[in-house]
Amino acid sequence: MKKTKFKKKILCIGAGYVGAPSMVMIACKCPDYKVTVVDINPQRIAAWNSGQLPVYEPGLEKIVNKTRGRNLFFSTDIENQIAENDIIFVCVNTPTKTFGAGAGQAADLQYWEKTARQILEYSQSSKIVIEKSTLPIKTALAMERILTSGKGDITFDVLSNPEFMAEGTAMNDLENPDRVLIGSRETKSGLAAREELVEIYSRWVPAEKIITSNIWSAELSKLVANAFLAQRVSSINSISALCEKADADISEVARAVGTDSRIGSKFLRAGIGFGGSCFKKDILNLVYLCRFYSLPEVADYWESVVKINEYQQDRFIANVLQSMFNTLAGKKICVLGFAFKADTADTRESPAINITRKLLAEHAEVVISDPKALDNAAIDLDGAEGQISYVEDPYRAAGGCHALVIMTDWDLYRKLDYGKIYRSMVKPAFIFDGRNIIDHRKCFEIGFNVFPIGKPPLTRL
Ligand code: UDX
């Protein structure tokens, strides 16, 4: 058989939400490059090699089917792959530390450091190592120190190329990014390594959208971009509390404010708060860095973004309790949506976890419904005390319930037949719309007592 010659060989260590989709896009756009994704978890690699991918993203499966086996490969053979590839993306997870110094705030870098040591151990030639996971600033420096601690002649150039894609729209974000950011050392070899990476992205990203910078700016920009996005959500949520007191409507306020082109209209949807694997983790990381560099005022400022997010959830549950006559014991509550946002099965840091636990603490019986995330919901609530059931069909889930709480902005929930649902529920029936996605007036006319976020409730009580 003729051996195909590839122009470049790229390796990605870490087959999670960031690494795998990014590599799928590179493999699709650069058919003459061989792209290999490795992971220590054999089940995850087996899933990537199967018909049941471990990550749900609209459009992902189609591209995997086109590229897998052609120039995209998934493997567990980390050692040989490090030796074989000259360009290595590091996409291992960096969760918040749960132990020791910085617990609850700093990033846990153990997987990342193990990977750096493995790269050093198995490399037989010089390499470009690219940080793609979100990391605390100056991690590249630690990476360089580990990589230069061994092998005499072999050199390593470390680049920072943070990923800005969002879940649910990952493939579109990867194909049409607002920008690609590449940070490097400004030395001769650093700049040459930067150029190698620019060349890869230039295959499909217009030159003006490829931003290059010094390596520390690139690392910091990722944390700051996420902090700014989360800050917008907390800002609008803080105002939603005021709207509820002042009879203003948060959607009208957001529209009036967001039409100022300097402010912009995106990320001003009030709701139950932000979730997802990045926002809280990255802000806490930023807070930790600020404290580390003795900037307590800056740390407190950013920490308040996380505090408002928690406050919004506390407010929501207090409202449910108070509106339902101060007792939820024995009442059946249907949680509509468990994913942290629509179009993903991901439940990491989903506000639904916290809200469900609080409902259970009030001795409510909870029925959870979600079109994609029920398996993850069951993992998140493993060990939680109380009565929980999982029902995918929202009509069946709502039957016999006292209240619906909408946690995820799935389009499906906009289109439900709320008349039919109302007829199957215990009266008086309640809807707490944690995402402001349904037609509140219509539901009120059907008979529900409706509690939106940041708008006057529509109730007959
Ligand atoms: C985010 C960033 O958008 C992305 O650039 C980065 O690479 C990773 O983190 P993601 O976590 O996938 O992406 O989701 P995103 O769409 O940003 O939403 C985050 C959370 O904020 C969700 O829980 C969402 O429901 C919530 N949100 C977002 C709001 O409550 N209101 C809004 O107006 C927007």
PDB file of N, CA and C in Angstrom, residues 350-411:
ATOM      1  N   SER A 350     -23.618  24.114  35.948  1.00  0.00           N
ATOM      2  CA  SER A 350     -24.962  24.545  35.561  1.00  0.00           C
ATOM      3  C   SER A 350     -25.729  25.028  36.791  1.00  0.00           C
ATOM      4  N   PRO A 351     -26.392  26.195  36.685  1.00  0.00           N
ATOM      5  CA  PRO A 351     -27.186  26.655  37.832  1.00  0.00           C
ATOM      6  C   PRO A 351     -28.232  25.618  38.250  1.00  0.00           C
ATOM      7  N   ALA A 352     -28.639  24.751  37.307  1.00  0.00           N
ATOM      8  CA  ALA A 352     -29.660  23.741  37.631  1.00  0.00           C
ATOM      9  C   ALA A 352     -29.191  22.808  38.750  1.00  0.00           C
ATOM     10  N   ILE A 353     -27.893  22.602  38.868  1.00  0.00           N
ATOM     11  CA  ILE A 353     -27.392  21.691  39.915  1.00  0.00           C
ATOM     12  C   ILE A 353     -27.710  22.286  41.288  1.00  0.00           C
ATOM     13  N   ASN A 354     -27.313  23.533  41.446  1.00  0.00           N
ATOM     14  CA  ASN A 354     -27.512  24.228  42.706  1.00  0.00           C
ATOM     15  C   ASN A 354     -29.007  24.369  43.034  1.00  0.00           C
ATOM     16  N   ILE A 355     -29.792  24.761  42.030  1.00  0.00           N
ATOM     17  CA  ILE A 355     -31.235  24.962  42.256  1.00  0.00           C
ATOM     18  C   ILE A 355     -31.893  23.635  42.646  1.00  0.00           C
ATOM     19  N   THR A 356     -31.534  22.556  41.950  1.00  0.00           N
ATOM     20  CA  THR A 356     -32.140  21.259  42.275  1.00  0.00           C
ATOM     21  C   THR A 356     -31.779  20.846  43.698  1.00  0.00           C
ATOM     22  N   ARG A 357     -30.533  21.051  44.073  1.00  0.00           N
ATOM     23  CA  ARG A 357     -30.136  20.680  45.446  1.00  0.00           C
ATOM     24  C   ARG A 357     -30.929  21.485  46.469  1.00  0.00           C
ATOM     25  N   LYS A 358     -31.163  22.753  46.159  1.00  0.00           N
ATOM     26  CA  LYS A 358     -31.921  23.582  47.102  1.00  0.00           C
ATOM     27  C   LYS A 358     -33.378  23.128  47.170  1.00  0.00           C
ATOM     28  N   LEU A 359     -33.937  22.725  46.028  1.00  0.00           N
ATOM     29  CA  LEU A 359     -35.322  22.217  46.027  1.00  0.00           C
ATOM     30  C   LEU A 359     -35.400  20.945  46.875  1.00  0.00           C
ATOM     31  N   LEU A 360     -34.398  20.085  46.719  1.00  0.00           N
ATOM     32  CA  LEU A 360     -34.380  18.835  47.496  1.00  0.00           C
ATOM     33  C   LEU A 360     -34.235  19.138  48.991  1.00  0.00           C
ATOM     34  N   ALA A 361     -33.430  20.158  49.300  1.00  0.00           N
ATOM     35  CA  ALA A 361     -33.246  20.524  50.709  1.00  0.00           C
ATOM     36  C   ALA A 361     -34.560  20.985  51.338  1.00  0.00           C
ATOM     37  N   GLU A 362     -35.460  21.517  50.499  1.00  0.00           N
ATOM     38  CA  GLU A 362     -36.800  21.932  50.980  1.00  0.00           C
ATOM     39  C   GLU A 362     -37.778  20.758  50.963  1.00  0.00           C
ATOM     40  N   HIS A 363     -37.248  19.569  50.677  1.00  0.00           N
ATOM     41  CA  HIS A 363     -38.052  18.333  50.619  1.00  0.00           C
ATOM     42  C   HIS A 363     -39.065  18.319  49.479  1.00  0.00           C
ATOM     43  N   ALA A 364     -38.748  19.026  48.416  1.00  0.00           N
ATOM     44  CA  ALA A 364     -39.597  18.917  47.218  1.00  0.00           C
ATOM     45  C   ALA A 364     -39.231  17.629  46.491  1.00  0.00           C
ATOM     46  N   GLU A 365     -40.187  17.128  45.705  1.00  0.00           N
ATOM     47  CA  GLU A 365     -39.901  15.985  44.835  1.00  0.00           C
ATOM     48  C   GLU A 365     -39.542  16.587  43.477  1.00  0.00           C
ATOM     49  N   VAL A 366     -38.396  16.219  42.915  1.00  0.00           N
ATOM     50  CA  VAL A 366     -37.930  16.902  41.697  1.00  0.00           C
ATOM     51  C   VAL A 366     -37.954  15.961  40.490  1.00  0.00           C
ATOM     52  N   VAL A 367     -38.581  16.444  39.418  1.00  0.00           N
ATOM     53  CA  VAL A 367     -38.579  15.690  38.156  1.00  0.00           C
ATOM     54  C   VAL A 367     -37.719  16.486  37.177  1.00  0.00           C
ATOM     55  N   ILE A 368     -36.659  15.874  36.665  1.00  0.00           N
ATOM     56  CA  ILE A 368     -35.745  16.614  35.790  1.00  0.00           C
ATOM     57  C   ILE A 368     -35.961  16.195  34.348  1.00  0.00           C
ATOM     58  N   SER A 369     -36.064  17.208  33.485  1.00  0.00           N
ATOM     59  CA  SER A 369     -36.248  16.938  32.067  1.00  0.00           C
ATOM     60  C   SER A 369     -35.197  17.702  31.275  1.00  0.00           C
ATOM     61  N   ASP A 370     -34.663  17.086  30.255  1.00  0.00           N
ATOM     62  CA  ASP A 370     -33.696  17.769  29.377  1.00  0.00           C
ATOM     63  C   ASP A 370     -33.545  16.910  28.131  1.00  0.00           C
ATOM     64  N   PRO A 371     -33.469  17.535  26.944  1.00  0.00           N
ATOM     65  CA  PRO A 371     -33.360  16.707  25.740  1.00  0.00           C
ATOM     66  C   PRO A 371     -31.995  16.041  25.550  1.00  0.00           C
ATOM     67  N   LYS A 372     -30.946  16.525  26.216  1.00  0.00           N
ATOM     68  CA  LYS A 372     -29.605  15.975  25.978  1.00  0.00           C
ATOM     69  C   LYS A 372     -28.837  15.637  27.252  1.00  0.00           C
ATOM     70  N   ALA A 373     -29.184  16.280  28.364  1.00  0.00           N
ATOM     71  CA  ALA A 373     -28.252  16.274  29.508  1.00  0.00           C
ATOM     72  C   ALA A 373     -28.664  15.366  30.664  1.00  0.00           C
ATOM     73  N   LEU A 374     -29.609  14.453  30.447  1.00  0.00           N
ATOM     74  CA  LEU A 374     -30.080  13.667  31.600  1.00  0.00           C
ATOM     75  C   LEU A 374     -29.002  12.749  32.172  1.00  0.00           C
ATOM     76  N   ASP A 375     -28.149  12.198  31.318  1.00  0.00           N
ATOM     77  CA  ASP A 375     -27.085  11.325  31.846  1.00  0.00           C
ATOM     78  C   ASP A 375     -26.149  12.122  32.759  1.00  0.00           C
ATOM     79  N   ASN A 376     -25.773  13.304  32.281  1.00  0.00           N
ATOM     80  CA  ASN A 376     -24.891  14.135  33.107  1.00  0.00           C
ATOM     81  C   ASN A 376     -25.595  14.603  34.385  1.00  0.00           C
ATOM     82  N   ALA A 377     -26.887  14.889  34.265  1.00  0.00           N
ATOM     83  CA  ALA A 377     -27.640  15.328  35.453  1.00  0.00           C
ATOM     84  C   ALA A 377     -27.594  14.237  36.520  1.00  0.00           C
ATOM     85  N   ALA A 378     -27.761  12.994  36.091  1.00  0.00           N
ATOM     86  CA  ALA A 378     -27.761  11.885  37.051  1.00  0.00           C
ATOM     87  C   ALA A 378     -26.393  11.767  37.727  1.00  0.00           C
ATOM     88  N   ILE A 379     -25.327  12.050  36.980  1.00  0.00           N
ATOM     89  CA  ILE A 379     -23.975  12.008  37.586  1.00  0.00           C
ATOM     90  C   ILE A 379     -23.822  13.156  38.596  1.00  0.00           C
ATOM     91  N   ASP A 380     -24.278  14.347  38.188  1.00  0.00           N
ATOM     92  CA  ASP A 380     -24.140  15.513  39.075  1.00  0.00           C
ATOM     93  C   ASP A 380     -24.904  15.330  40.381  1.00  0.00           C
ATOM     94  N   LEU A 381     -26.028  14.636  40.301  1.00  0.00           N
ATOM     95  CA  LEU A 381     -26.882  14.534  41.495  1.00  0.00           C
ATOM     96  C   LEU A 381     -26.693  13.207  42.216  1.00  0.00           C
ATOM     97  N   ASP A 382     -25.700  12.472  41.782  1.00  0.00           N
ATOM     98  CA  ASP A 382     -25.420  11.190  42.428  1.00  0.00           C
ATOM     99  C   ASP A 382     -25.194  11.432  43.925  1.00  0.00           C
ATOM    100  N   GLY A 383     -25.899  10.709  44.742  1.00  0.00           N
ATOM    101  CA  GLY A 383     -25.708  10.857  46.188  1.00  0.00           C
ATOM    102  C   GLY A 383     -26.577  11.934  46.810  1.00  0.00           C
ATOM    103  N   ALA A 384     -27.251  12.745  45.982  1.00  0.00           N
ATOM    104  CA  ALA A 384     -28.120  13.781  46.554  1.00  0.00           C
ATOM    105  C   ALA A 384     -29.304  13.100  47.226  1.00  0.00           C
ATOM    106  N   GLU A 385     -29.641  13.624  48.397  1.00  0.00           N
ATOM    107  CA  GLU A 385     -30.743  12.983  49.132  1.00  0.00           C
ATOM    108  C   GLU A 385     -32.078  13.550  48.719  1.00  0.00           C
ATOM    109  N   GLY A 386     -33.055  12.667  48.533  1.00  0.00           N
ATOM    110  CA  GLY A 386     -34.397  13.123  48.206  1.00  0.00           C
ATOM    111  C   GLY A 386     -34.941  12.383  47.011  1.00  0.00           C
ATOM    112  N   GLN A 387     -36.144  12.799  46.612  1.00  0.00           N
ATOM    113  CA  GLN A 387     -36.800  12.083  45.512  1.00  0.00           C
ATOM    114  C   GLN A 387     -36.538  12.781  44.192  1.00  0.00           C
ATOM    115  N   ILE A 388     -35.802  12.104  43.304  1.00  0.00           N
ATOM    116  CA  ILE A 388     -35.479  12.696  42.000  1.00  0.00           C
ATOM    117  C   ILE A 388     -35.858  11.685  40.933  1.00  0.00           C
ATOM    118  N   SER A 389     -36.477  12.160  39.855  1.00  0.00           N
ATOM    119  CA  SER A 389     -36.657  11.271  38.698  1.00  0.00           C
ATOM    120  C   SER A 389     -36.241  12.024  37.436  1.00  0.00           C
ATOM    121  N   TYR A 390     -35.954  11.259  36.395  1.00  0.00           N
ATOM    122  CA  TYR A 390     -35.438  11.827  35.143  1.00  0.00           C
ATOM    123  C   TYR A 390     -36.378  11.418  34.021  1.00  0.00           C
ATOM    124  N   VAL A 391     -36.993  12.388  33.381  1.00  0.00           N
ATOM    125  CA  VAL A 391     -37.976  12.086  32.347  1.00  0.00           C
ATOM    126  C   VAL A 391     -37.694  12.988  31.151  1.00  0.00           C
ATOM    127  N   GLU A 392     -37.323  12.411  30.024  1.00  0.00           N
ATOM    128  CA  GLU A 392     -36.930  13.250  28.888  1.00  0.00           C
ATOM    129  C   GLU A 392     -38.110  14.022  28.285  1.00  0.00           C
ATOM    130  N   ASP A 393     -39.247  13.370  28.168  1.00  0.00           N
ATOM    131  CA  ASP A 393     -40.407  14.020  27.544  1.00  0.00           C
ATOM    132  C   ASP A 393     -40.983  15.096  28.488  1.00  0.00           C
ATOM    133  N   PRO A 394     -40.951  16.373  28.083  1.00  0.00           N
ATOM    134  CA  PRO A 394     -41.378  17.429  29.009  1.00  0.00           C
ATOM    135  C   PRO A 394     -42.849  17.317  29.423  1.00  0.00           C
ATOM    136  N   TYR A 395     -43.682  16.795  28.534  1.00  0.00           N
ATOM    137  CA  TYR A 395     -45.109  16.680  28.887  1.00  0.00           C
ATOM    138  C   TYR A 395     -45.292  15.658  30.002  1.00  0.00           C
ATOM    139  N   ARG A 396     -44.604  14.534  29.861  1.00  0.00           N
ATOM    140  CA  ARG A 396     -44.715  13.509  30.912  1.00  0.00           C
ATOM    141  C   ARG A 396     -44.076  14.007  32.205  1.00  0.00           C
ATOM    142  N   ALA A 397     -42.947  14.721  32.066  1.00  0.00           N
ATOM    143  CA  ALA A 397     -42.241  15.222  33.250  1.00  0.00           C
ATOM    144  C   ALA A 397     -43.123  16.183  34.046  1.00  0.00           C
ATOM    145  N   ALA A 398     -43.882  17.023  33.338  1.00  0.00           N
ATOM    146  CA  ALA A 398     -44.663  18.070  34.023  1.00  0.00           C
ATOM    147  C   ALA A 398     -45.956  17.529  34.642  1.00  0.00           C
ATOM    148  N   GLY A 399     -46.421  16.386  34.151  1.00  0.00           N
ATOM    149  CA  GLY A 399     -47.707  15.848  34.621  1.00  0.00           C
ATOM    150  C   GLY A 399     -47.716  15.665  36.137  1.00  0.00           C
ATOM    151  N   GLY A 400     -48.746  16.184  36.798  1.00  0.00           N
ATOM    152  CA  GLY A 400     -48.881  16.004  38.251  1.00  0.00           C
ATOM    153  C   GLY A 400     -47.984  16.918  39.072  1.00  0.00           C
ATOM    154  N   CYS A 401     -47.262  17.848  38.416  1.00  0.00           N
ATOM    155  CA  CYS A 401     -46.369  18.758  39.167  1.00  0.00           C
ATOM    156  C   CYS A 401     -47.107  20.006  39.647  1.00  0.00           C
ATOM    157  N   HIS A 402     -46.547  20.633  40.683  1.00  0.00           N
ATOM    158  CA  HIS A 402     -47.091  21.906  41.195  1.00  0.00           C
ATOM    159  C   HIS A 402     -46.462  23.102  40.477  1.00  0.00           C
ATOM    160  N   ALA A 403     -45.234  22.914  39.998  1.00  0.00           N
ATOM    161  CA  ALA A 403     -44.527  24.061  39.387  1.00  0.00           C
ATOM    162  C   ALA A 403     -43.539  23.591  38.326  1.00  0.00           C
ATOM    163  N   LEU A 404     -43.299  24.501  37.352  1.00  0.00           N
ATOM    164  CA  LEU A 404     -42.230  24.283  36.370  1.00  0.00           C
ATOM    165  C   LEU A 404     -41.149  25.318  36.667  1.00  0.00           C
ATOM    166  N   VAL A 405     -39.894  24.879  36.704  1.00  0.00           N
ATOM    167  CA  VAL A 405     -38.811  25.869  36.763  1.00  0.00           C
ATOM    168  C   VAL A 405     -37.944  25.687  35.517  1.00  0.00           C
ATOM    169  N   ILE A 406     -37.842  26.754  34.736  1.00  0.00           N
ATOM    170  CA  ILE A 406     -37.088  26.664  33.475  1.00  0.00           C
ATOM    171  C   ILE A 406     -35.647  27.081  33.735  1.00  0.00           C
ATOM    172  N   MET A 407     -34.734  26.142  33.497  1.00  0.00           N
ATOM    173  CA  MET A 407     -33.320  26.365  33.834  1.00  0.00           C
ATOM    174  C   MET A 407     -32.444  26.547  32.596  1.00  0.00           C
ATOM    175  N   THR A 408     -32.883  25.996  31.462  1.00  0.00           N
ATOM    176  CA  THR A 408     -32.043  26.055  30.252  1.00  0.00           C
ATOM    177  C   THR A 408     -32.858  26.656  29.108  1.00  0.00           C
ATOM    178  N   ASP A 409     -32.195  27.464  28.280  1.00  0.00           N
ATOM    179  CA  ASP A 409     -32.899  28.161  27.196  1.00  0.00           C
ATOM    180  C   ASP A 409     -33.063  27.297  25.944  1.00  0.00           C
ATOM    181  N   TRP A 410     -33.389  26.026  26.106  1.00  0.00           N
ATOM    182  CA  TRP A 410     -33.652  25.175  24.936  1.00  0.00           C
ATOM    183  C   TRP A 410     -34.829  25.749  24.148  1.00  0.00           C
ATOM    184  N   ASP A 411     -34.659  25.806  22.838  1.00  0.00           N
ATOM    185  CA  ASP A 411     -35.708  26.318  21.960  1.00  0.00           C
ATOM    186  C   ASP A 411     -37.008  25.533  22.149  1.00  0.00           C
TER     187      ASP A 411
END
